[in-house]
Coordinates of C-alpha atoms and ligand atoms in Angstrom, one line a residue:
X1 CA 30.4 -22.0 62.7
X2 CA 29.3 -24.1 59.5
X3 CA 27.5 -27.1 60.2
X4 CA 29.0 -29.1 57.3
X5 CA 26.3 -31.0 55.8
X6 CA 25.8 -31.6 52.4
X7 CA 22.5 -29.8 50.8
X8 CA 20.3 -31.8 48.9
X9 CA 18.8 -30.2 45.5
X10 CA 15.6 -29.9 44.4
X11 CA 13.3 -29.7 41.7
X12 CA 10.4 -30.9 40.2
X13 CA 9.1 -32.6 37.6
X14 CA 5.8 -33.8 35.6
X15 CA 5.7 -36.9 33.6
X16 CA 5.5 -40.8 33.6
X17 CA 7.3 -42.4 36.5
X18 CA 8.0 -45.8 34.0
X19 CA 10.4 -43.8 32.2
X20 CA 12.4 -41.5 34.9
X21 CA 16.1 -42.4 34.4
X22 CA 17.6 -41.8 37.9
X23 CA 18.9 -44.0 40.3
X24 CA 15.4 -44.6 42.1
X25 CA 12.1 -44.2 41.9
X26 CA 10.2 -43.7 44.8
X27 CA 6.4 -44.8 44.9
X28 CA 3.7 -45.6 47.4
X29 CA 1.7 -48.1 48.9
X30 CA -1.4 -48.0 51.1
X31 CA -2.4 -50.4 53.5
X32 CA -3.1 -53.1 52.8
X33 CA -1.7 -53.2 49.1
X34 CA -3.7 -50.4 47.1
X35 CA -1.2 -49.2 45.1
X36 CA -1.1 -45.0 44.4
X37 CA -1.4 -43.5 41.1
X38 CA 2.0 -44.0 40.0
X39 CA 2.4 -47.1 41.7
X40 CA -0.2 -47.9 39.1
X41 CA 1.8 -47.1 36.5
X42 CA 4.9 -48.6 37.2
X43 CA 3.0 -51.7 37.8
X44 CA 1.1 -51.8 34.5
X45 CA 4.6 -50.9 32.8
X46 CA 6.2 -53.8 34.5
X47 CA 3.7 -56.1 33.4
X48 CA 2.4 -56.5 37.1
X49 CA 5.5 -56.7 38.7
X50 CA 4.4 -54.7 41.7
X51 CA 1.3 -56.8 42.1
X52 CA 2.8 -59.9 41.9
X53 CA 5.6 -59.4 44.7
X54 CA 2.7 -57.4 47.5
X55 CA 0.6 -60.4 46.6
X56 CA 3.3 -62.7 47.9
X57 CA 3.8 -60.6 51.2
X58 CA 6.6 -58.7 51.1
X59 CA 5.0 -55.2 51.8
X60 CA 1.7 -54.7 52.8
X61 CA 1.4 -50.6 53.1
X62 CA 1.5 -50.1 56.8
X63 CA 3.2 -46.6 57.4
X64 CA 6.9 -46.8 57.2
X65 CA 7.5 -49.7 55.7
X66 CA 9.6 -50.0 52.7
X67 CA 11.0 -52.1 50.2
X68 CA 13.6 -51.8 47.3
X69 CA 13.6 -53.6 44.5
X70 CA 16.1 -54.1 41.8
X71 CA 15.5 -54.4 38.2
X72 CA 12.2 -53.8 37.6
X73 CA 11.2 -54.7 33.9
X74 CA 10.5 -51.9 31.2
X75 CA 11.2 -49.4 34.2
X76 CA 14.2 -46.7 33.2
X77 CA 15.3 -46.4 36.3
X78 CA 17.9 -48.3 38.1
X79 CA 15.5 -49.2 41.4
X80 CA 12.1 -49.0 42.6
X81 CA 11.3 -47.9 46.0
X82 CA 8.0 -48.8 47.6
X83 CA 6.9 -46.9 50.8
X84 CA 4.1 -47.4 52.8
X85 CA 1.4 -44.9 53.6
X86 CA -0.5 -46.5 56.1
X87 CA -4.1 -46.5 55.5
X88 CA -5.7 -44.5 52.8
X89 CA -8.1 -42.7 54.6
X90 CA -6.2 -41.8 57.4
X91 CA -3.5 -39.7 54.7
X92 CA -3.5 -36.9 56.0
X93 CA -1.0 -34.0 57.0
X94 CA 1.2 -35.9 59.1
X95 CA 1.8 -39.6 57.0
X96 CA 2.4 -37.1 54.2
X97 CA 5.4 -35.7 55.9
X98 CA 6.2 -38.9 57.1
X99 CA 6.1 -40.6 54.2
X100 CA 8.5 -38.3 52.6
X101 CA 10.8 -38.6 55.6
X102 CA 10.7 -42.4 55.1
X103 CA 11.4 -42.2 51.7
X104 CA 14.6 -39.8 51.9
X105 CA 16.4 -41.7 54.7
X106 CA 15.7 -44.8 53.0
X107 CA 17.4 -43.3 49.7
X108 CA 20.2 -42.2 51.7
X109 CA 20.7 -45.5 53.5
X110 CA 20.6 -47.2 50.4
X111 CA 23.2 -45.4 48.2
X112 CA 21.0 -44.0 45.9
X113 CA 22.8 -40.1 44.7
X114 CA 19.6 -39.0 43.1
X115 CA 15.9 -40.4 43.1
X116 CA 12.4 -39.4 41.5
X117 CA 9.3 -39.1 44.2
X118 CA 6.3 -39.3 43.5
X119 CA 4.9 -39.7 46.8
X120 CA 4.4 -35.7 46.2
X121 CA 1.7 -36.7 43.4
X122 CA -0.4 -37.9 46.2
X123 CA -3.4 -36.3 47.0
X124 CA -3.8 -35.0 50.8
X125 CA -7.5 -33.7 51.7
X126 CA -7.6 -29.8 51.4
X127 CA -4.6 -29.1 50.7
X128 CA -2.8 -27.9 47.1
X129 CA -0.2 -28.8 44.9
X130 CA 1.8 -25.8 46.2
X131 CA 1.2 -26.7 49.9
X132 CA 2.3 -30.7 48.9
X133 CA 5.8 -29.0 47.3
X134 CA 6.4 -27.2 49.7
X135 CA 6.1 -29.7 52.9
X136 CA 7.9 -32.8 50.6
X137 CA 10.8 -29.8 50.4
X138 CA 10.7 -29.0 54.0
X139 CA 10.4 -32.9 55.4
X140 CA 13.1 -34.0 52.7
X141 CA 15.4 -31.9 54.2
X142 CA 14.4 -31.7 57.7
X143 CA 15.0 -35.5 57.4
X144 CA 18.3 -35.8 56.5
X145 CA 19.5 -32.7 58.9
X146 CA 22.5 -33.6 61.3
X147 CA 24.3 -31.0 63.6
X148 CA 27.9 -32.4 63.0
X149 CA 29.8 -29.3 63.9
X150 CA 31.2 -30.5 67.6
X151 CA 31.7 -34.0 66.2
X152 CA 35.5 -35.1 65.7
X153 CA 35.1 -37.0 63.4
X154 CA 31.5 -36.7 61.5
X155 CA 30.0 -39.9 60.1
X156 CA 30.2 -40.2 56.6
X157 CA 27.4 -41.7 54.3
X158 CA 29.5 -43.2 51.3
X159 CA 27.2 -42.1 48.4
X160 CA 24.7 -39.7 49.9
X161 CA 22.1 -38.5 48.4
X162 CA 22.0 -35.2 46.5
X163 CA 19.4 -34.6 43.7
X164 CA 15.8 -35.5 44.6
X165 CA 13.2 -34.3 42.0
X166 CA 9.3 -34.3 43.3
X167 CA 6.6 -35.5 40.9
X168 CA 3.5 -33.7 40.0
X169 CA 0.8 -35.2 38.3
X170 CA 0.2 -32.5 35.6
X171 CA 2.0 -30.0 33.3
X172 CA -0.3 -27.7 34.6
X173 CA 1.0 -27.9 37.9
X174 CA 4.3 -26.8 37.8
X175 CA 3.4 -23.2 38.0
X176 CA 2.3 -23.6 41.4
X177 CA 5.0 -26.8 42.1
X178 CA 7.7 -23.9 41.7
X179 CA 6.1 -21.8 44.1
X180 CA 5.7 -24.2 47.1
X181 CA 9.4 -25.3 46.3
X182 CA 11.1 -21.9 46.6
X183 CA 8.5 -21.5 50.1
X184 CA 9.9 -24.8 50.7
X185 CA 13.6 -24.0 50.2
X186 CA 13.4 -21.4 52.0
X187 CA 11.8 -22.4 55.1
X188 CA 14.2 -25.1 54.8
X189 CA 17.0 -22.9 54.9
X190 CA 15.5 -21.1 58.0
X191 CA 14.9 -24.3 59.6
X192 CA 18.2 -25.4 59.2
X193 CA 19.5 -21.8 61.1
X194 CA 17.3 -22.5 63.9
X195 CA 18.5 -25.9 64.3
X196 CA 22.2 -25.1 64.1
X197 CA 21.5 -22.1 66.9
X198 CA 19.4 -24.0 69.3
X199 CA 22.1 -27.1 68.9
X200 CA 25.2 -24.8 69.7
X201 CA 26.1 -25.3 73.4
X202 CA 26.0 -22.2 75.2
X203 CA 30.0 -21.9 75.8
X204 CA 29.9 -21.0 72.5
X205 CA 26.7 -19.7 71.2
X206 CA 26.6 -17.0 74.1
X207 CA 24.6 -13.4 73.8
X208 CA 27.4 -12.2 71.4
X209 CA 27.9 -14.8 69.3
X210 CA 24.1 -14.6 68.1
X211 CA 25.2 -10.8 67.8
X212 CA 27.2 -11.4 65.0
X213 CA 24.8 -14.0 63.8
X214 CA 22.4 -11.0 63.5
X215 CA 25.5 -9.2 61.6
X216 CA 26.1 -11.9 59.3
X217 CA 22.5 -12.6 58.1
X218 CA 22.3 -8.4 58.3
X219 CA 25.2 -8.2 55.9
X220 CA 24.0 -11.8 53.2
X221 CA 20.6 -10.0 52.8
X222 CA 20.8 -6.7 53.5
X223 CA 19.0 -5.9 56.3
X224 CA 19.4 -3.5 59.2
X225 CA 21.8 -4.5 62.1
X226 CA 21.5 -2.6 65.7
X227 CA 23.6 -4.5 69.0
X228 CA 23.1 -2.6 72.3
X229 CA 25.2 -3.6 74.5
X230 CA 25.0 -3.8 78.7
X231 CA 25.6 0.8 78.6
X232 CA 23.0 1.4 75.6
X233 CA 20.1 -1.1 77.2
X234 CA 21.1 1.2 80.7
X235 CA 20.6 4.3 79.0
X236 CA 17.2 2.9 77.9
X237 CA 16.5 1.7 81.3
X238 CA 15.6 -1.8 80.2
X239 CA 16.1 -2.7 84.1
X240 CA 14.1 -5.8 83.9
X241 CA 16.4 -7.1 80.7
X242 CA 19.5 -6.5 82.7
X243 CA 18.8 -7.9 86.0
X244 CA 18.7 -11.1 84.3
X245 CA 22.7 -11.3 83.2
X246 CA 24.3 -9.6 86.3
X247 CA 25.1 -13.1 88.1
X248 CA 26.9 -14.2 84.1
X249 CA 30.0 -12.7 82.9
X250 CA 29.0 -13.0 79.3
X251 CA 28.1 -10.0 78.4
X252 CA 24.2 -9.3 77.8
X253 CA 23.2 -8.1 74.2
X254 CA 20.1 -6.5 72.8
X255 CA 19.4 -7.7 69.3
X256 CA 17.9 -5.0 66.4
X257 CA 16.9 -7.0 62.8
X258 CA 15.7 -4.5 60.0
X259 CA 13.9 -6.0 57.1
X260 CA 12.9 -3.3 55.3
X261 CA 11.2 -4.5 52.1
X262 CA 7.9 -2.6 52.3
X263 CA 7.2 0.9 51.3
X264 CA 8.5 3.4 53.3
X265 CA 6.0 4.3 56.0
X266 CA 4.3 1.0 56.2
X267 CA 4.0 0.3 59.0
X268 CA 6.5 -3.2 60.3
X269 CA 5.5 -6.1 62.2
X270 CA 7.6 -6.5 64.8
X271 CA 9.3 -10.2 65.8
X272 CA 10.5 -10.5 69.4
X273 CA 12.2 -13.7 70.4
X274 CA 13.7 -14.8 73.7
X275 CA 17.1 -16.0 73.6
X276 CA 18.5 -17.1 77.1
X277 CA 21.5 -18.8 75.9
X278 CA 21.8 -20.8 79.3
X279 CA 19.0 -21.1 81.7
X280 CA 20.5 -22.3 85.5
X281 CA 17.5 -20.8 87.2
X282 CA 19.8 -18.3 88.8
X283 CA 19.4 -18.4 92.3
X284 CA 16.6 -20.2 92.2
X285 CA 18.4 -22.9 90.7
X286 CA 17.0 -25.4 88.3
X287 CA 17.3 -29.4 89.7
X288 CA 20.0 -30.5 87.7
X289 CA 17.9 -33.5 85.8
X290 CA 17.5 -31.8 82.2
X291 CA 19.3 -28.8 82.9
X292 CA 21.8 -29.7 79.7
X293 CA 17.7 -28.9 77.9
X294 CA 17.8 -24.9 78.8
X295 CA 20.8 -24.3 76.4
X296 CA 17.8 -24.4 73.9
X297 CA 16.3 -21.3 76.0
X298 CA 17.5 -19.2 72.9
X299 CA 15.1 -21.2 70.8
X300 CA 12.5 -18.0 70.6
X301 CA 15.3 -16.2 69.1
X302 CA 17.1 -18.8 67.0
X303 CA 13.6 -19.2 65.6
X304 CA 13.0 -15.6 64.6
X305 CA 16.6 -15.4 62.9
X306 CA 15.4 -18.1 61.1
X307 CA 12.6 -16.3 59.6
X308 CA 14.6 -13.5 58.8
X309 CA 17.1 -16.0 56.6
X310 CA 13.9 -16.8 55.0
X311 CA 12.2 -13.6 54.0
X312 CA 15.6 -12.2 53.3
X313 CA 16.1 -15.6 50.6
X314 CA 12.4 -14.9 49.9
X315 CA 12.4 -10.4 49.0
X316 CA 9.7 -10.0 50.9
X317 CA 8.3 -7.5 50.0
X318 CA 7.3 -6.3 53.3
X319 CA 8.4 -4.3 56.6
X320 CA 9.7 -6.5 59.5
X321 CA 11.7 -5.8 62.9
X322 CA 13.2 -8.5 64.4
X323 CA 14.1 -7.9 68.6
X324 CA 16.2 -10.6 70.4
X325 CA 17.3 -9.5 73.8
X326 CA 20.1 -12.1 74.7
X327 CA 21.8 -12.6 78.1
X328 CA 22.2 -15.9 80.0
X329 CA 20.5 -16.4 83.7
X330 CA 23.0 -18.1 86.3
X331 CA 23.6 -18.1 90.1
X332 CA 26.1 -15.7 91.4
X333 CA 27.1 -12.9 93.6
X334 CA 25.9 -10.3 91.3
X335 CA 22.7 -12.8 90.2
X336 CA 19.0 -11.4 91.1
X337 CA 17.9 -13.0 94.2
X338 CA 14.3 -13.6 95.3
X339 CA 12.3 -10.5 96.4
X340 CA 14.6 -8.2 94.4
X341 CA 12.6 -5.5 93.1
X342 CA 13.8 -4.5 89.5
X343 CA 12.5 -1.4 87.7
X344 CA 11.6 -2.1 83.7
X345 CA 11.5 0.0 81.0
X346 CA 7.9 0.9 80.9
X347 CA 8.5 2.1 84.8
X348 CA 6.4 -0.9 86.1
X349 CA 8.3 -2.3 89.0
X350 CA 8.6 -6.1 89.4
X351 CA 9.1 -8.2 92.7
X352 CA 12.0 -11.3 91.6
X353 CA 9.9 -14.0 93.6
X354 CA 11.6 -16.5 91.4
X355 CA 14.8 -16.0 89.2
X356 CA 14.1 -18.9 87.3
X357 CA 11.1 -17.1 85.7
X358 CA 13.3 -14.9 83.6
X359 CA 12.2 -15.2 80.0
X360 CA 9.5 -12.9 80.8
X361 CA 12.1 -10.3 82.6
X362 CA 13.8 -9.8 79.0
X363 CA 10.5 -10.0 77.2
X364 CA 8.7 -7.3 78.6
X365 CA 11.4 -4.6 78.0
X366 CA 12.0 -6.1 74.5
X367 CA 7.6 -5.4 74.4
X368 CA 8.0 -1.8 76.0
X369 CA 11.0 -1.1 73.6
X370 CA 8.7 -2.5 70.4
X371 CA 6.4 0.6 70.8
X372 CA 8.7 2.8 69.2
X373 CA 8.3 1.4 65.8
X374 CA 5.1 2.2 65.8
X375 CA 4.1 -1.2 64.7
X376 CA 1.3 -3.0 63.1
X377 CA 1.6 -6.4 65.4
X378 CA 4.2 -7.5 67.7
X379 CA 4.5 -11.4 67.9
X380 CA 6.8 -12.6 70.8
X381 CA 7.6 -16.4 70.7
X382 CA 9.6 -17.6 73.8
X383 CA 10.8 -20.6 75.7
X384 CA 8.7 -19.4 78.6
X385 CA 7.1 -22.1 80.5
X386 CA 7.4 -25.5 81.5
X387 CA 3.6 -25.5 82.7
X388 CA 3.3 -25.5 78.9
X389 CA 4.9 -28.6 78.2
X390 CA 2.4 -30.1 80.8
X391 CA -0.8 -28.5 79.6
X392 CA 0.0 -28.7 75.7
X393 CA 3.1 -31.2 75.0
X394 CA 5.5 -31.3 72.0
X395 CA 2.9 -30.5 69.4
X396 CA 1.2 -27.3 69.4
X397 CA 3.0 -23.9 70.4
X398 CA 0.6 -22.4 73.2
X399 CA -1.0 -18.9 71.1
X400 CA -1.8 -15.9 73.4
X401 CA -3.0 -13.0 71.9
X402 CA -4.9 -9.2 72.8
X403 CA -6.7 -8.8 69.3
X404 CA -9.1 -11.6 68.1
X405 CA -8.1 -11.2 64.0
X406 CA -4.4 -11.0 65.0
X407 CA -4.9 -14.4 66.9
X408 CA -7.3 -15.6 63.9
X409 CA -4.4 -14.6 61.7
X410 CA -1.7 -16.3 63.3
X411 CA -4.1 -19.4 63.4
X412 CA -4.6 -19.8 60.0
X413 CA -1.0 -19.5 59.1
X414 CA -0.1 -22.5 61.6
X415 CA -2.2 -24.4 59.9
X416 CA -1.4 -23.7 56.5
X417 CA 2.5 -24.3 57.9
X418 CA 1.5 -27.3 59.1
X419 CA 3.1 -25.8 62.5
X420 CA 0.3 -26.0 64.6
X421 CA -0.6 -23.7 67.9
X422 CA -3.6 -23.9 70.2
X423 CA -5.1 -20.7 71.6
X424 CA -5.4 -20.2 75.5
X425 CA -7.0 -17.3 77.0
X426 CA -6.1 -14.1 78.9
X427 CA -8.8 -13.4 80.9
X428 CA -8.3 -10.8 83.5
X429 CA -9.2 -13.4 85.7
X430 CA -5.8 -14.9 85.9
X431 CA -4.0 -10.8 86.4
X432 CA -5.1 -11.5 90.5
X433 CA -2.1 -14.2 90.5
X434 CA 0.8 -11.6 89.8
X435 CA -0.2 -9.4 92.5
X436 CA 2.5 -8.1 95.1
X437 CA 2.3 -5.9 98.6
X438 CA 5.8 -4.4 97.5
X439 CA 6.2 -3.5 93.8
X440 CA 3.7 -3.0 90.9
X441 CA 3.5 -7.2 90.3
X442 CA 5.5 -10.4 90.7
X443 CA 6.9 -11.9 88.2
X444 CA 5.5 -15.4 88.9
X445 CA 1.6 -15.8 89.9
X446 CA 2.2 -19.6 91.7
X447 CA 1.3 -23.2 90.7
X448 CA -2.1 -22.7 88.7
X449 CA -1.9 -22.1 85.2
X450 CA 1.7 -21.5 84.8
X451 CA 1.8 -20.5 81.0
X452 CA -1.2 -18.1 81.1
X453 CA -0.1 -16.2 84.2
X454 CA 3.3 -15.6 82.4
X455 CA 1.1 -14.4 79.2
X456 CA -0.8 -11.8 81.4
X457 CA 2.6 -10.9 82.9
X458 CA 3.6 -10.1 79.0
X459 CA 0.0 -8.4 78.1
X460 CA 0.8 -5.9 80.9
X461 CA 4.1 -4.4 78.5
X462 CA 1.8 -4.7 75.2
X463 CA -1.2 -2.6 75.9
X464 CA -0.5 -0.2 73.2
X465 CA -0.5 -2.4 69.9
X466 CA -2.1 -5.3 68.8
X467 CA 0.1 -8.7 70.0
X468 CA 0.5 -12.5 70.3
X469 CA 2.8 -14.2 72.3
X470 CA 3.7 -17.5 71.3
X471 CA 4.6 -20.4 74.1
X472 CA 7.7 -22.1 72.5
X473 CA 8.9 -24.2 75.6
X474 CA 7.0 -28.0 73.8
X475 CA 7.6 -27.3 70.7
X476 CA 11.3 -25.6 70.0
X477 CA 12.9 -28.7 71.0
X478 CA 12.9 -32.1 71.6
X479 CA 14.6 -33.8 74.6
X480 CA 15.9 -36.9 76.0
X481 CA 18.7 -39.0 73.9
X482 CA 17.9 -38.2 70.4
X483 CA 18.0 -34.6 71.8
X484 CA 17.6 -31.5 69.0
X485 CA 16.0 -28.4 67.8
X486 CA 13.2 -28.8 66.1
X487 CA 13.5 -25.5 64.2
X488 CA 10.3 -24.0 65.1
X489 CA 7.9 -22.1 64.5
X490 CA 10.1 -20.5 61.6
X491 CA 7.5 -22.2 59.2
X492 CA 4.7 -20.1 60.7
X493 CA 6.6 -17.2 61.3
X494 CA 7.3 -17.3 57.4
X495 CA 4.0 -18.5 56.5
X496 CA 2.3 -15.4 59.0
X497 CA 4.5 -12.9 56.9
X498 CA 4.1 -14.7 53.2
X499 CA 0.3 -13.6 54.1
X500 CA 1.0 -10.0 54.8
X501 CA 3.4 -10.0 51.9
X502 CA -0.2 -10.7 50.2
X503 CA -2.3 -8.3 50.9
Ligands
BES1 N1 13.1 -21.5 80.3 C1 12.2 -21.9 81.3 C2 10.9 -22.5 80.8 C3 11.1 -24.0 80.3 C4 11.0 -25.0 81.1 C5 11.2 -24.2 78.9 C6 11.0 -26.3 80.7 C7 11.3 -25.5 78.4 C8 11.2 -26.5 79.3 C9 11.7 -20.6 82.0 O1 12.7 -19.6 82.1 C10 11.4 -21.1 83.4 O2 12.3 -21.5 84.1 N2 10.1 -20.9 83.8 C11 9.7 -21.3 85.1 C12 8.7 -20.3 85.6 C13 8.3 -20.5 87.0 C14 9.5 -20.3 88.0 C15 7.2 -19.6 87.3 C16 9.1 -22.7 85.0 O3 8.4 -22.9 84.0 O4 9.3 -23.6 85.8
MN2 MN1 13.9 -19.9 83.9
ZN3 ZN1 14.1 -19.6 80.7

């Protein structure tokens, strides 16, 4: 299904911003009414036009402020847009983005088809021209995303916006200014995927329909394209997988992804993502406050379709698998009940204490089934705990991992994303909690430390490679009234692989 929005175009551009003809030029202000580089300009162009109206206390800077005005003299284009940055030493990463944001919506509100920004111009400490293209791209459109596909009637902007161009402040710049904008795009793009997946409700976006997700994206960039279905995960024995859907009568799916852009006999990193397209607990039923939230329990998987959209826009020139086991976990005749005992793939036997921790049921054959690619790293990323939410909130993803460089690794590329994750530990100390009298472990270790016990369930299905696991549940979505997919973490996903791609 299309989520029909329309896509705003980029590019970008070096050069006075007096003299851009375009419907608006966007510039920025910091508190209290320093005026950026080309806010500078604009003003000395205009004879001190800009001054003159922040001197009589119409804008002041603070972040998100804004003010359009009309008619500025010796200034080509039509308008001039001032946003405020908030204060100039606390510019950093995030009032970047935001300001961007700002800027965008405030074009679109105000009828203005294509615009000149030159908030992108503006230095932010460490980081790159590249890095500043790239994140303008990503916020732009993030910003003006809508998922209008189950609206009757969609909500149309009269004259929305469609061109934006980015400023740099050099010629010089460009080189790298073209770089972050493809990144940009393409993140963008995988982003937007992610968002349209995770905002599906689950009566439509069930275990198949993300199977012919995976065949569409297989068939636009050329990838590999494997679906097992409920006889072929059987034959494999992936009992843990399938005790998950009995009590659904959507039909459980096991996702295969081939990226093969490497050389032959490189060897892939492998990409598991958890995609529970409905999450009632099962038998152990969920409350029902929230419970509309788990239709976003595919978010692990939406995300890593994503960042195949993206590396397949992207040719990278790299070796990736992409695993998405897919079922949904309800209460029903056929459901798991507590103290089943389920037999995975690796042969490990697993006492159900709780059906609602099912994520890591479908994980650990997806990590046991991983082993035959042989792979360099295997990165699971999963809507797996709610003690998550509590320990970490919305921002970080919570980063597990069995290899100190892989973890180092994934680090770096969060922040370079600007999709940050915070790294908790696995000590063995925490394995005690999944004991059971009856079966080889439990597939819940109590109260205590929730989202680590779950990670040292996982760690026991990944001892033969090098892995992360990736706690999704505070970061893949957002709840509550102004409820959507946030789209992540296909920006470090991408970012983790455009760094391999390096090497
Ligand atoms: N999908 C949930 C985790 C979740 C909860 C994600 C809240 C986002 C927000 C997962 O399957 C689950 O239910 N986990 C249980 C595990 C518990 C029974 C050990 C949980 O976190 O409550
Ligand atoms: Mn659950
Ligand atoms: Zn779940």
């Amino acid at each position: 299904m299309e989520n029909k929005e329309i896509e705003l175009e980029f590019s970008i551009k070096s050069g006075a911003p007096e003299k851009q003809r375009t419907a608006c030029v966007v510039v920025g202000v910091f508190e209290s009414r320093k005026l950026s580089g080309p806010a500078i300009d604009i003003d000395r162009a205009s004879d001190g036009y800009l001054s003159e109206i922040l001197r009589g206390g119409d804008m002041d800077g603070r972040a998100g402020s804004t003010l359009l005005l009309h008619r500025v003299p010796n200034i080509l284009a039509d308008r001039v847009l001032l946003v405020g940055l908030g204060k100039e030493r606390e510019f950093h990463e995030k009032a970047y983005r935001d300001a961007i944001a700002c800027a965008v919506r405030t074009l679109r509100d105000t009828g203005s088809m294509d615009a000149t920004i030159t908030l992108s111009e503006i230095p932010v400490r460490k980081r790159d021209v590249n890095w500043n293209i790239e994140q303008a791209v990503i916020s732009a459109h993030e910003a003006l995303y809508r998922f209008v596909t189950m609206k009757s009637k969609p909500d149309e902007t009269r004259r929305p916006l469609k061109r934006v161009t980015f400023a740099v402040s050099r010629r010089g710049e460009l080189k790298l200014g073209e770089l972050g904008l493809a990144r940009g795009l393409a993140i963008a793009h995988g982003i937007d995927l992610a968002k349209n997946l995770g905002n599906t409700p689950s009566n439509i976006c069930t275990p198949e329909y993300l199977a012919d997700e995976a065949k569409k994206l297989a068939k636009t960039y050329g990838f590999g394209c494997e679906i097992l279905d409920q006889a072929a995960c059987e034959k494999l024995g992936m009992g843990a997988f399938l005790s998950v859907g009995k009590g659904s009568d959507k039909p459980p799916r096991f996702i295969i992804l081939r990226h093969n852009g490497g050389a032959k006999g490189e060897k892939p990193i492998v990409l598991v993502g958890k995609a529970v397209t409905f999450d009632a607990g099962g038998i152990s039923l969920k409350p029902p406050a929230e419970m509309d939230e788990m239709n976003y329990d595919m978010s692990g998987g939406g995300a890593l379709f994503g960042a195949f959209r993206a590396i397949g826009e992207l040719g990278l020139p790299l070796n990736v698998v992409g695993l998405v086991p897919s079922c949904e976990n309800l209460p029903d005749a056929h459901a798991n009940k507590p103290g089943d005992i389920v037999t995975s793939m690796s042969g490990q036997t697993i006492e159900v204490l709780n059906t609602d921790a099912e994520g890591r049921l479908l994980l650990c054959d997806a990590l046991t089934y991983a082993e035959r690619f042989e792979p360099d790293a295997v990165v699971d990323l999963a809507t797996l705990t709610g003690a998550c939410v509590i320990a970490l909130g919305a921002h970080p993803s919570a980063l597990y991992a069995n290899h100190d460089p892989l973890a180092r690794e994934i680090e770096h590329a969060a922040d370079q994303a600007w999709d940050r994750v915070w790294r908790m530990p696995l000590w063995d100390d925490y394995q005690e909690q999944l004991k059971s009298s009856l079966a080889d472990m439990a597939n819940i270790g109590g109260r205590p430390a929730g989202s680590i016990t779950a990670a040292c369930f996982l760690s026991r299905f990944a001892r033969k490679y090098h892995w992360a696991h990736l706690d999704i549940a505070g970061t893949a979505y957002k709840g509550g009234r102004e409820k959507t997919s946030t789209g992540r973490p296909v920006s470090l996903l991408v970012h983790i692989l455009l760094n391999r791609a390096q090497k």
